[in-house]
């Protein structure tokens, strides 16, 4: 079953509780929360207190995507705030610190994930599979919602899917950026089982219809 993770970056922040309830009722599997620090990416979004607030009102697991420099500094705080899945970028620290951060995430009781930017090869994610419960492949440059899908990332998704099936069955494979009802098909065909959708989903007339269609395109 394909899972849908709405990115609340495209929600109405004045009405965050309302929008999270709407996507949850429409059938979302996870709530995708984009945390940006203005260093790792050229944008600043939300931080630990907002994740904690969302946790209080979300019935769905929080899929927290850290686009921050040296995330090892903040693992315990994001876990305590209620992240159910905590994703860190392979480009944001040394391999040693990345492994250590992933171990910390699991030790906190959350699920650990690594993400790779468009310019980062599949191998950079595959090397962390023993420490991961999910891999996130960016299909746009991280930083902003509403960008165009990079179809040339599909071979990378397929390569990571092959490695997961071989070495880490049960590990989830998520794609993030520019996912809509046209591009979802290629993601699923390449082997993704979790689709993040921000602008396309929140613009949809009927959220439940969008989510049902995205699962089955
Ligand atoms: C981008 C974020 C995404 C973004 C997706 O850096 O990681 O989660 O919100 O938004 P759309 O679906 O509009 O590309
Ligand atoms: Zn994201």
mmCIF file of N, CA, C and O in Angstrom, residues 118-205:
data_model
loop_
_atom_site.group_PDB
_atom_site.id
_atom_site.type_symbol
_atom_site.label_atom_id
_atom_site.label_comp_id
_atom_site.label_asym_id
_atom_site.label_seq_id
_atom_site.Cartn_x
_atom_site.Cartn_y
_atom_site.Cartn_z
ATOM 1 N N UNK A 118 19.236 16.097 -4.663
ATOM 2 C CA UNK A 118 19.320 15.629 -6.054
ATOM 3 C C UNK A 118 20.739 15.334 -6.542
ATOM 4 O O UNK A 118 20.937 14.394 -7.315
ATOM 5 N N UNK A 119 21.718 16.074 -6.077
ATOM 6 C CA UNK A 119 23.080 15.850 -6.558
ATOM 7 C C UNK A 119 23.834 14.735 -5.850
ATOM 8 O O UNK A 119 24.990 14.439 -6.194
ATOM 9 N N UNK A 120 23.205 14.105 -4.878
ATOM 10 C CA UNK A 120 23.879 13.072 -4.069
ATOM 11 C C UNK A 120 23.511 11.694 -4.609
ATOM 12 O O UNK A 120 22.326 11.390 -4.778
ATOM 13 N N UNK A 121 24.510 10.846 -4.876
ATOM 14 C CA UNK A 121 24.210 9.538 -5.485
ATOM 15 C C UNK A 121 23.545 8.547 -4.529
ATOM 16 O O UNK A 121 23.624 8.695 -3.309
ATOM 17 N N UNK A 122 22.926 7.537 -5.117
ATOM 18 C CA UNK A 122 22.211 6.501 -4.357
ATOM 19 C C UNK A 122 23.088 5.861 -3.286
ATOM 20 O O UNK A 122 22.635 5.584 -2.171
ATOM 21 N N UNK A 123 24.361 5.631 -3.615
ATOM 22 C CA UNK A 123 25.270 4.937 -2.689
ATOM 23 C C UNK A 123 25.373 5.666 -1.351
ATOM 24 O O UNK A 123 25.594 5.041 -0.306
ATOM 25 N N UNK A 124 25.242 6.968 -1.397
ATOM 26 C CA UNK A 124 25.349 7.759 -0.155
ATOM 27 C C UNK A 124 24.206 7.459 0.808
ATOM 28 O O UNK A 124 24.348 7.642 2.013
ATOM 29 N N UNK A 125 23.068 7.029 0.268
ATOM 30 C CA UNK A 125 21.959 6.607 1.138
ATOM 31 C C UNK A 125 22.104 5.126 1.486
ATOM 32 O O UNK A 125 21.915 4.726 2.642
ATOM 33 N N UNK A 126 22.485 4.320 0.488
ATOM 34 C CA UNK A 126 22.537 2.863 0.667
ATOM 35 C C UNK A 126 23.513 2.477 1.793
ATOM 36 O O UNK A 126 23.257 1.553 2.559
ATOM 37 N N UNK A 127 24.595 3.225 1.924
ATOM 38 C CA UNK A 127 25.594 2.892 2.952
ATOM 39 C C UNK A 127 25.014 2.966 4.364
ATOM 40 O O UNK A 127 25.537 2.374 5.302
ATOM 41 N N UNK A 128 23.905 3.718 4.537
ATOM 42 C CA UNK A 128 23.306 3.866 5.876
ATOM 43 C C UNK A 128 22.142 2.907 6.126
ATOM 44 O O UNK A 128 21.519 2.967 7.189
ATOM 45 N N UNK A 129 21.830 2.034 5.159
ATOM 46 C CA UNK A 129 20.641 1.175 5.315
ATOM 47 C C UNK A 129 20.602 0.378 6.627
ATOM 48 O O UNK A 129 19.527 0.214 7.198
ATOM 49 N N UNK A 130 21.751 -0.116 7.134
ATOM 50 C CA UNK A 130 21.672 -0.864 8.402
ATOM 51 C C UNK A 130 21.131 -0.032 9.571
ATOM 52 O O UNK A 130 20.708 -0.592 10.585
ATOM 53 N N UNK A 131 21.171 1.276 9.433
ATOM 54 C CA UNK A 131 20.752 2.160 10.544
ATOM 55 C C UNK A 131 19.428 2.867 10.258
ATOM 56 O O UNK A 131 19.040 3.764 11.002
ATOM 57 N N UNK A 132 18.772 2.475 9.142
ATOM 58 C CA UNK A 132 17.611 3.248 8.668
ATOM 59 C C UNK A 132 16.314 2.461 8.640
ATOM 60 O O UNK A 132 16.303 1.284 8.284
ATOM 61 N N UNK A 133 15.225 3.152 8.926
ATOM 62 C CA UNK A 133 13.881 2.605 8.761
ATOM 63 C C UNK A 133 13.198 3.206 7.538
ATOM 64 O O UNK A 133 12.131 2.754 7.130
ATOM 65 N N UNK A 134 13.808 4.272 6.996
ATOM 66 C CA UNK A 134 13.264 4.897 5.788
ATOM 67 C C UNK A 134 14.393 5.650 5.090
ATOM 68 O O UNK A 134 15.338 6.109 5.738
ATOM 69 N N UNK A 135 14.298 5.728 3.758
ATOM 70 C CA UNK A 135 15.192 6.580 2.967
ATOM 71 C C UNK A 135 14.307 7.564 2.216
ATOM 72 O O UNK A 135 13.250 7.189 1.687
ATOM 73 N N UNK A 136 14.735 8.832 2.201
ATOM 74 C CA UNK A 136 13.981 9.888 1.504
ATOM 75 C C UNK A 136 14.820 10.411 0.346
ATOM 76 O O UNK A 136 15.944 10.885 0.544
ATOM 77 N N UNK A 137 14.273 10.287 -0.855
ATOM 78 C CA UNK A 137 14.942 10.822 -2.046
ATOM 79 C C UNK A 137 14.285 12.139 -2.420
ATOM 80 O O UNK A 137 13.073 12.186 -2.685
ATOM 81 N N UNK A 138 15.078 13.212 -2.428
ATOM 82 C CA UNK A 138 14.546 14.529 -2.821
ATOM 83 C C UNK A 138 14.395 14.577 -4.338
ATOM 84 O O UNK A 138 15.333 14.268 -5.076
ATOM 85 N N UNK A 139 13.218 15.008 -4.779
ATOM 86 C CA UNK A 139 12.965 15.154 -6.209
ATOM 87 C C UNK A 139 12.848 16.637 -6.593
ATOM 88 O O UNK A 139 12.363 16.964 -7.680
ATOM 89 N N UNK A 140 13.300 17.507 -5.658
ATOM 90 C CA UNK A 140 13.576 18.925 -5.938
ATOM 91 C C UNK A 140 14.776 19.282 -5.057
ATOM 92 O O UNK A 140 15.114 18.533 -4.135
ATOM 93 N N UNK A 141 15.398 20.439 -5.303
ATOM 94 C CA UNK A 141 16.399 20.922 -4.357
ATOM 95 C C UNK A 141 15.659 21.317 -3.082
ATOM 96 O O UNK A 141 14.690 22.086 -3.147
ATOM 97 N N UNK A 142 16.095 20.802 -1.909
ATOM 98 C CA UNK A 142 15.351 21.136 -0.698
ATOM 99 C C UNK A 142 15.386 22.639 -0.405
ATOM 100 O O UNK A 142 16.345 23.315 -0.753
ATOM 101 N N UNK A 143 14.325 23.121 0.194
ATOM 102 C CA UNK A 143 14.274 24.529 0.587
ATOM 103 C C UNK A 143 12.911 25.165 0.432
ATOM 104 O O UNK A 143 12.520 25.991 1.251
ATOM 105 N N UNK A 144 12.182 24.753 -0.598
ATOM 106 C CA UNK A 144 10.911 25.424 -0.878
ATOM 107 C C UNK A 144 9.886 24.439 -1.429
ATOM 108 O O UNK A 144 10.252 23.514 -2.157
ATOM 109 N N UNK A 145 8.613 24.693 -1.114
ATOM 110 C CA UNK A 145 7.541 23.941 -1.739
ATOM 111 C C UNK A 145 7.261 24.514 -3.124
ATOM 112 O O UNK A 145 7.761 25.588 -3.484
ATOM 113 N N UNK A 146 6.476 23.798 -3.902
ATOM 114 C CA UNK A 146 5.987 24.321 -5.170
ATOM 115 C C UNK A 146 6.968 24.288 -6.331
ATOM 116 O O UNK A 146 6.729 24.943 -7.344
ATOM 117 N N UNK A 147 8.049 23.521 -6.212
ATOM 118 C CA UNK A 147 9.013 23.429 -7.321
ATOM 119 C C UNK A 147 8.638 22.263 -8.250
ATOM 120 O O UNK A 147 7.831 21.408 -7.911
ATOM 121 N N UNK A 148 9.313 22.240 -9.419
ATOM 122 C CA UNK A 148 9.002 21.194 -10.402
ATOM 123 C C UNK A 148 9.738 19.897 -10.096
ATOM 124 O O UNK A 148 10.919 19.899 -9.739
ATOM 125 N N UNK A 149 9.027 18.814 -10.278
ATOM 126 C CA UNK A 149 9.517 17.446 -10.076
ATOM 127 C C UNK A 149 10.695 17.131 -10.992
ATOM 128 O O UNK A 149 10.651 17.438 -12.182
ATOM 129 N N UNK A 150 11.724 16.512 -10.428
ATOM 130 C CA UNK A 150 12.898 16.119 -11.227
ATOM 131 C C UNK A 150 12.793 14.634 -11.575
ATOM 132 O O UNK A 150 13.181 13.760 -10.787
ATOM 133 N N UNK A 151 12.283 14.366 -12.768
ATOM 134 C CA UNK A 151 12.067 12.971 -13.179
ATOM 135 C C UNK A 151 13.385 12.206 -13.284
ATOM 136 O O UNK A 151 13.409 10.975 -13.174
ATOM 137 N N UNK A 152 14.483 12.933 -13.455
ATOM 138 C CA UNK A 152 15.775 12.247 -13.587
ATOM 139 C C UNK A 152 16.266 11.652 -12.264
ATOM 140 O O UNK A 152 17.326 11.020 -12.231
ATOM 141 N N UNK A 153 15.502 11.819 -11.193
ATOM 142 C CA UNK A 153 15.836 11.152 -9.921
ATOM 143 C C UNK A 153 15.316 9.716 -9.864
ATOM 144 O O UNK A 153 15.634 8.968 -8.938
ATOM 145 N N UNK A 154 14.495 9.315 -10.842
ATOM 146 C CA UNK A 154 13.860 7.989 -10.766
ATOM 147 C C UNK A 154 14.853 6.823 -10.797
ATOM 148 O O UNK A 154 14.659 5.840 -10.075
ATOM 149 N N UNK A 155 15.951 6.908 -11.583
ATOM 150 C CA UNK A 155 16.931 5.813 -11.497
ATOM 151 C C UNK A 155 17.539 5.678 -10.095
ATOM 152 O O UNK A 155 17.823 4.557 -9.634
ATOM 153 N N UNK A 156 17.696 6.797 -9.417
ATOM 154 C CA UNK A 156 18.215 6.742 -8.036
ATOM 155 C C UNK A 156 17.212 6.058 -7.113
ATOM 156 O O UNK A 156 17.589 5.227 -6.276
ATOM 157 N N UNK A 157 15.932 6.389 -7.268
ATOM 158 C CA UNK A 157 14.889 5.725 -6.465
ATOM 159 C C UNK A 157 14.932 4.211 -6.742
ATOM 160 O O UNK A 157 14.893 3.398 -5.814
ATOM 161 N N UNK A 158 15.050 3.844 -8.009
ATOM 162 C CA UNK A 158 15.060 2.415 -8.370
ATOM 163 C C UNK A 158 16.289 1.704 -7.794
ATOM 164 O O UNK A 158 16.183 0.562 -7.318
ATOM 165 N N UNK A 159 17.429 2.380 -7.798
ATOM 166 C CA UNK A 159 18.654 1.765 -7.258
ATOM 167 C C UNK A 159 18.530 1.552 -5.751
ATOM 168 O O UNK A 159 18.940 0.506 -5.215
ATOM 169 N N UNK A 160 17.944 2.519 -5.071
ATOM 170 C CA UNK A 160 17.771 2.388 -3.611
ATOM 171 C C UNK A 160 16.716 1.320 -3.310
ATOM 172 O O UNK A 160 16.873 0.519 -2.391
ATOM 173 N N UNK A 161 15.658 1.257 -4.127
ATOM 174 C CA UNK A 161 14.649 0.199 -3.951
ATOM 175 C C UNK A 161 15.298 -1.184 -4.064
ATOM 176 O O UNK A 161 15.018 -2.086 -3.266
ATOM 177 N N UNK A 162 16.170 -1.357 -5.063
ATOM 178 C CA UNK A 162 16.824 -2.659 -5.254
ATOM 179 C C UNK A 162 17.664 -3.010 -4.033
ATOM 180 O O UNK A 162 17.656 -4.157 -3.559
ATOM 181 N N UNK A 163 18.385 -2.027 -3.501
ATOM 182 C CA UNK A 163 19.228 -2.275 -2.321
ATOM 183 C C UNK A 163 18.377 -2.593 -1.096
ATOM 184 O O UNK A 163 18.714 -3.483 -0.297
ATOM 185 N N UNK A 164 17.250 -1.890 -0.944
ATOM 186 C CA UNK A 164 16.349 -2.155 0.189
ATOM 187 C C UNK A 164 15.802 -3.574 0.091
ATOM 188 O O UNK A 164 15.809 -4.330 1.071
ATOM 189 N N UNK A 165 15.330 -3.946 -1.099
ATOM 190 C CA UNK A 165 14.750 -5.286 -1.253
ATOM 191 C C UNK A 165 15.783 -6.373 -0.966
ATOM 192 O O UNK A 165 15.460 -7.429 -0.429
ATOM 193 N N UNK A 166 17.030 -6.071 -1.294
ATOM 194 C CA UNK A 166 18.106 -7.047 -1.092
ATOM 195 C C UNK A 166 18.559 -7.091 0.376
ATOM 196 O O UNK A 166 18.704 -8.161 0.947
ATOM 197 N N UNK A 167 18.745 -5.928 0.968
ATOM 198 C CA UNK A 167 19.453 -5.868 2.255
ATOM 199 C C UNK A 167 18.634 -5.357 3.436
ATOM 200 O O UNK A 167 19.060 -5.520 4.579
ATOM 201 N N UNK A 168 17.520 -4.682 3.176
ATOM 202 C CA UNK A 168 16.806 -4.048 4.297
ATOM 203 C C UNK A 168 15.306 -4.077 4.090
ATOM 204 O O UNK A 168 14.637 -3.046 4.127
ATOM 205 N N UNK A 169 14.733 -5.284 3.875
ATOM 206 C CA UNK A 169 13.293 -5.337 3.641
ATOM 207 C C UNK A 169 12.568 -4.731 4.840
ATOM 208 O O UNK A 169 12.975 -4.939 5.970
ATOM 209 N N UNK A 170 11.543 -3.971 4.580
ATOM 210 C CA UNK A 170 10.846 -3.288 5.679
ATOM 211 C C UNK A 170 11.208 -1.822 5.749
ATOM 212 O O UNK A 170 10.466 -1.018 6.297
ATOM 213 N N UNK A 171 12.368 -1.479 5.183
ATOM 214 C CA UNK A 171 12.752 -0.068 5.134
ATOM 215 C C UNK A 171 11.824 0.631 4.136
ATOM 216 O O UNK A 171 11.563 0.114 3.053
ATOM 217 N N UNK A 172 11.313 1.807 4.506
ATOM 218 C CA UNK A 172 10.426 2.535 3.596
ATOM 219 C C UNK A 172 11.251 3.422 2.662
ATOM 220 O O UNK A 172 12.403 3.758 2.960
ATOM 221 N N UNK A 173 10.646 3.763 1.526
ATOM 222 C CA UNK A 173 11.326 4.605 0.532
ATOM 223 C C UNK A 173 10.376 5.731 0.142
ATOM 224 O O UNK A 173 9.314 5.500 -0.443
ATOM 225 N N UNK A 174 10.786 6.942 0.509
ATOM 226 C CA UNK A 174 9.920 8.121 0.354
ATOM 227 C C UNK A 174 10.499 9.060 -0.693
ATOM 228 O O UNK A 174 11.724 9.184 -0.821
ATOM 229 N N UNK A 175 9.621 9.718 -1.429
ATOM 230 C CA UNK A 175 10.044 10.774 -2.360
ATOM 231 C C UNK A 175 9.380 12.079 -1.943
ATOM 232 O O UNK A 175 8.262 12.079 -1.419
ATOM 233 N N UNK A 176 10.087 13.191 -2.193
ATOM 234 C CA UNK A 176 9.644 14.493 -1.684
ATOM 235 C C UNK A 176 10.030 15.585 -2.669
ATOM 236 O O UNK A 176 11.208 15.781 -2.954
ATOM 237 N N UNK A 177 9.004 16.283 -3.171
ATOM 238 C CA UNK A 177 9.245 17.434 -4.036
ATOM 239 C C UNK A 177 8.550 17.308 -5.373
ATOM 240 O O UNK A 177 8.860 16.403 -6.159
ATOM 241 N N UNK A 178 7.580 18.176 -5.620
ATOM 242 C CA UNK A 178 6.922 18.201 -6.923
ATOM 243 C C UNK A 178 6.024 17.012 -7.204
ATOM 244 O O UNK A 178 5.710 16.739 -8.365
ATOM 245 N N UNK A 179 5.607 16.309 -6.150
ATOM 246 C CA UNK A 179 4.748 15.137 -6.378
ATOM 247 C C UNK A 179 3.302 15.612 -6.586
ATOM 248 O O UNK A 179 2.748 16.341 -5.768
ATOM 249 N N UNK A 180 2.730 15.200 -7.690
ATOM 250 C CA UNK A 180 1.317 15.480 -7.985
ATOM 251 C C UNK A 180 0.732 14.231 -8.642
ATOM 252 O O UNK A 180 1.410 13.187 -8.707
ATOM 253 N N UNK A 181 -0.485 14.333 -9.138
ATOM 254 C CA UNK A 181 -1.118 13.111 -9.664
ATOM 255 C C UNK A 181 -0.480 12.638 -10.965
ATOM 256 O O UNK A 181 -0.661 11.486 -11.347
ATOM 257 N N UNK A 182 0.278 13.511 -11.638
ATOM 258 C CA UNK A 182 1.001 13.054 -12.835
ATOM 259 C C UNK A 182 2.337 12.425 -12.463
ATOM 260 O O UNK A 182 2.721 11.389 -13.011
ATOM 261 N N UNK A 183 3.061 13.046 -11.538
ATOM 262 C CA UNK A 183 4.424 12.573 -11.241
ATOM 263 C C UNK A 183 4.432 11.398 -10.255
ATOM 264 O O UNK A 183 5.427 10.667 -10.180
ATOM 265 N N UNK A 184 3.340 11.203 -9.517
ATOM 266 C CA UNK A 184 3.293 10.110 -8.537
ATOM 267 C C UNK A 184 3.504 8.752 -9.204
ATOM 268 O O UNK A 184 4.131 7.855 -8.635
ATOM 269 N N UNK A 185 3.004 8.629 -10.405
ATOM 270 C CA UNK A 185 3.067 7.338 -11.112
ATOM 271 C C UNK A 185 4.517 6.874 -11.296
ATOM 272 O O UNK A 185 4.852 5.715 -11.035
ATOM 273 N N UNK A 186 5.380 7.809 -11.735
ATOM 274 C CA UNK A 186 6.788 7.454 -11.955
ATOM 275 C C UNK A 186 7.455 7.076 -10.630
ATOM 276 O O UNK A 186 8.293 6.165 -10.589
ATOM 277 N N UNK A 187 7.085 7.772 -9.552
ATOM 278 C CA UNK A 187 7.682 7.488 -8.234
ATOM 279 C C UNK A 187 7.336 6.068 -7.782
ATOM 280 O O UNK A 187 8.195 5.319 -7.300
ATOM 281 N N UNK A 188 6.073 5.718 -7.957
ATOM 282 C CA UNK A 188 5.623 4.386 -7.540
ATOM 283 C C UNK A 188 6.265 3.325 -8.431
ATOM 284 O O UNK A 188 6.749 2.294 -7.954
ATOM 285 N N UNK A 189 6.320 3.606 -9.730
ATOM 286 C CA UNK A 189 6.940 2.647 -10.662
ATOM 287 C C UNK A 189 8.409 2.432 -10.329
ATOM 288 O O UNK A 189 8.943 1.322 -10.478
ATOM 289 N N UNK A 190 9.083 3.465 -9.847
ATOM 290 C CA UNK A 190 10.510 3.344 -9.510
ATOM 291 C C UNK A 190 10.726 2.651 -8.166
ATOM 292 O O UNK A 190 11.854 2.280 -7.835
ATOM 293 N N UNK A 191 9.651 2.512 -7.372
ATOM 294 C CA UNK A 191 9.774 1.749 -6.133
ATOM 295 C C UNK A 191 9.525 2.514 -4.851
ATOM 296 O O UNK A 191 9.706 1.966 -3.760
ATOM 297 N N UNK A 192 9.107 3.776 -4.949
ATOM 298 C CA UNK A 192 8.778 4.524 -3.730
ATOM 299 C C UNK A 192 7.494 3.973 -3.124
ATOM 300 O O UNK A 192 6.583 3.581 -3.852
ATOM 301 N N UNK A 193 7.422 3.950 -1.787
ATOM 302 C CA UNK A 193 6.160 3.539 -1.154
ATOM 303 C C UNK A 193 5.566 4.623 -0.251
ATOM 304 O O UNK A 193 4.477 4.440 0.281
ATOM 305 N N UNK A 194 6.279 5.751 -0.116
ATOM 306 C CA UNK A 194 5.727 6.899 0.619
ATOM 307 C C UNK A 194 5.908 8.137 -0.252
ATOM 308 O O UNK A 194 7.028 8.430 -0.696
ATOM 309 N N UNK A 195 4.815 8.843 -0.506
ATOM 310 C CA UNK A 195 4.854 10.054 -1.330
ATOM 311 C C UNK A 195 4.551 11.262 -0.459
ATOM 312 O O UNK A 195 3.500 11.328 0.179
ATOM 313 N N UNK A 196 5.494 12.225 -0.448
ATOM 314 C CA UNK A 196 5.214 13.516 0.195
ATOM 315 C C UNK A 196 4.519 14.381 -0.852
ATOM 316 O O UNK A 196 4.935 14.413 -2.009
ATOM 317 N N UNK A 197 3.466 15.082 -0.429
ATOM 318 C CA UNK A 197 2.824 16.009 -1.363
ATOM 319 C C UNK A 197 2.464 17.269 -0.597
ATOM 320 O O UNK A 197 1.814 17.201 0.454
ATOM 321 N N UNK A 198 2.924 18.399 -1.111
ATOM 322 C CA UNK A 198 2.665 19.678 -0.470
ATOM 323 C C UNK A 198 1.710 20.515 -1.273
ATOM 324 O O UNK A 198 0.488 20.426 -1.123
ATOM 325 N N UNK A 199 2.256 21.323 -2.191
ATOM 326 C CA UNK A 199 1.431 22.300 -2.908
ATOM 327 C C UNK A 199 0.313 21.641 -3.721
ATOM 328 O O UNK A 199 -0.826 22.116 -3.704
ATOM 329 N N UNK A 200 0.605 20.542 -4.398
ATOM 330 C CA UNK A 200 -0.435 19.916 -5.235
ATOM 331 C C UNK A 200 -1.596 19.440 -4.378
ATOM 332 O O UNK A 200 -2.771 19.627 -4.736
ATOM 333 N N UNK A 201 -1.286 18.858 -3.240
ATOM 334 C CA UNK A 201 -2.345 18.326 -2.366
ATOM 335 C C UNK A 201 -3.176 19.453 -1.769
ATOM 336 O O UNK A 201 -4.413 19.426 -1.802
ATOM 337 N N UNK A 202 -2.515 20.470 -1.205
ATOM 338 C CA UNK A 202 -3.278 21.520 -0.524
ATOM 339 C C UNK A 202 -4.072 22.395 -1.497
ATOM 340 O O UNK A 202 -5.013 23.062 -1.097
ATOM 341 N N UNK A 203 -3.676 22.357 -2.773
ATOM 342 C CA UNK A 203 -4.448 23.097 -3.787
ATOM 343 C C UNK A 203 -5.650 22.299 -4.280
ATOM 344 O O UNK A 203 -6.532 22.851 -4.936
ATOM 345 N N UNK A 204 -5.665 21.011 -4.000
ATOM 346 C CA UNK A 204 -6.712 20.149 -4.560
ATOM 347 C C UNK A 204 -8.097 20.536 -4.022
ATOM 348 O O UNK A 204 -8.230 20.894 -2.849
ATOM 349 N N UNK A 205 -9.089 20.433 -4.861
ATOM 350 C CA UNK A 205 -10.481 20.713 -4.473
ATOM 351 C C UNK A 205 -10.948 19.727 -3.416
ATOM 352 O O UNK A 205 -11.588 20.090 -2.450
#
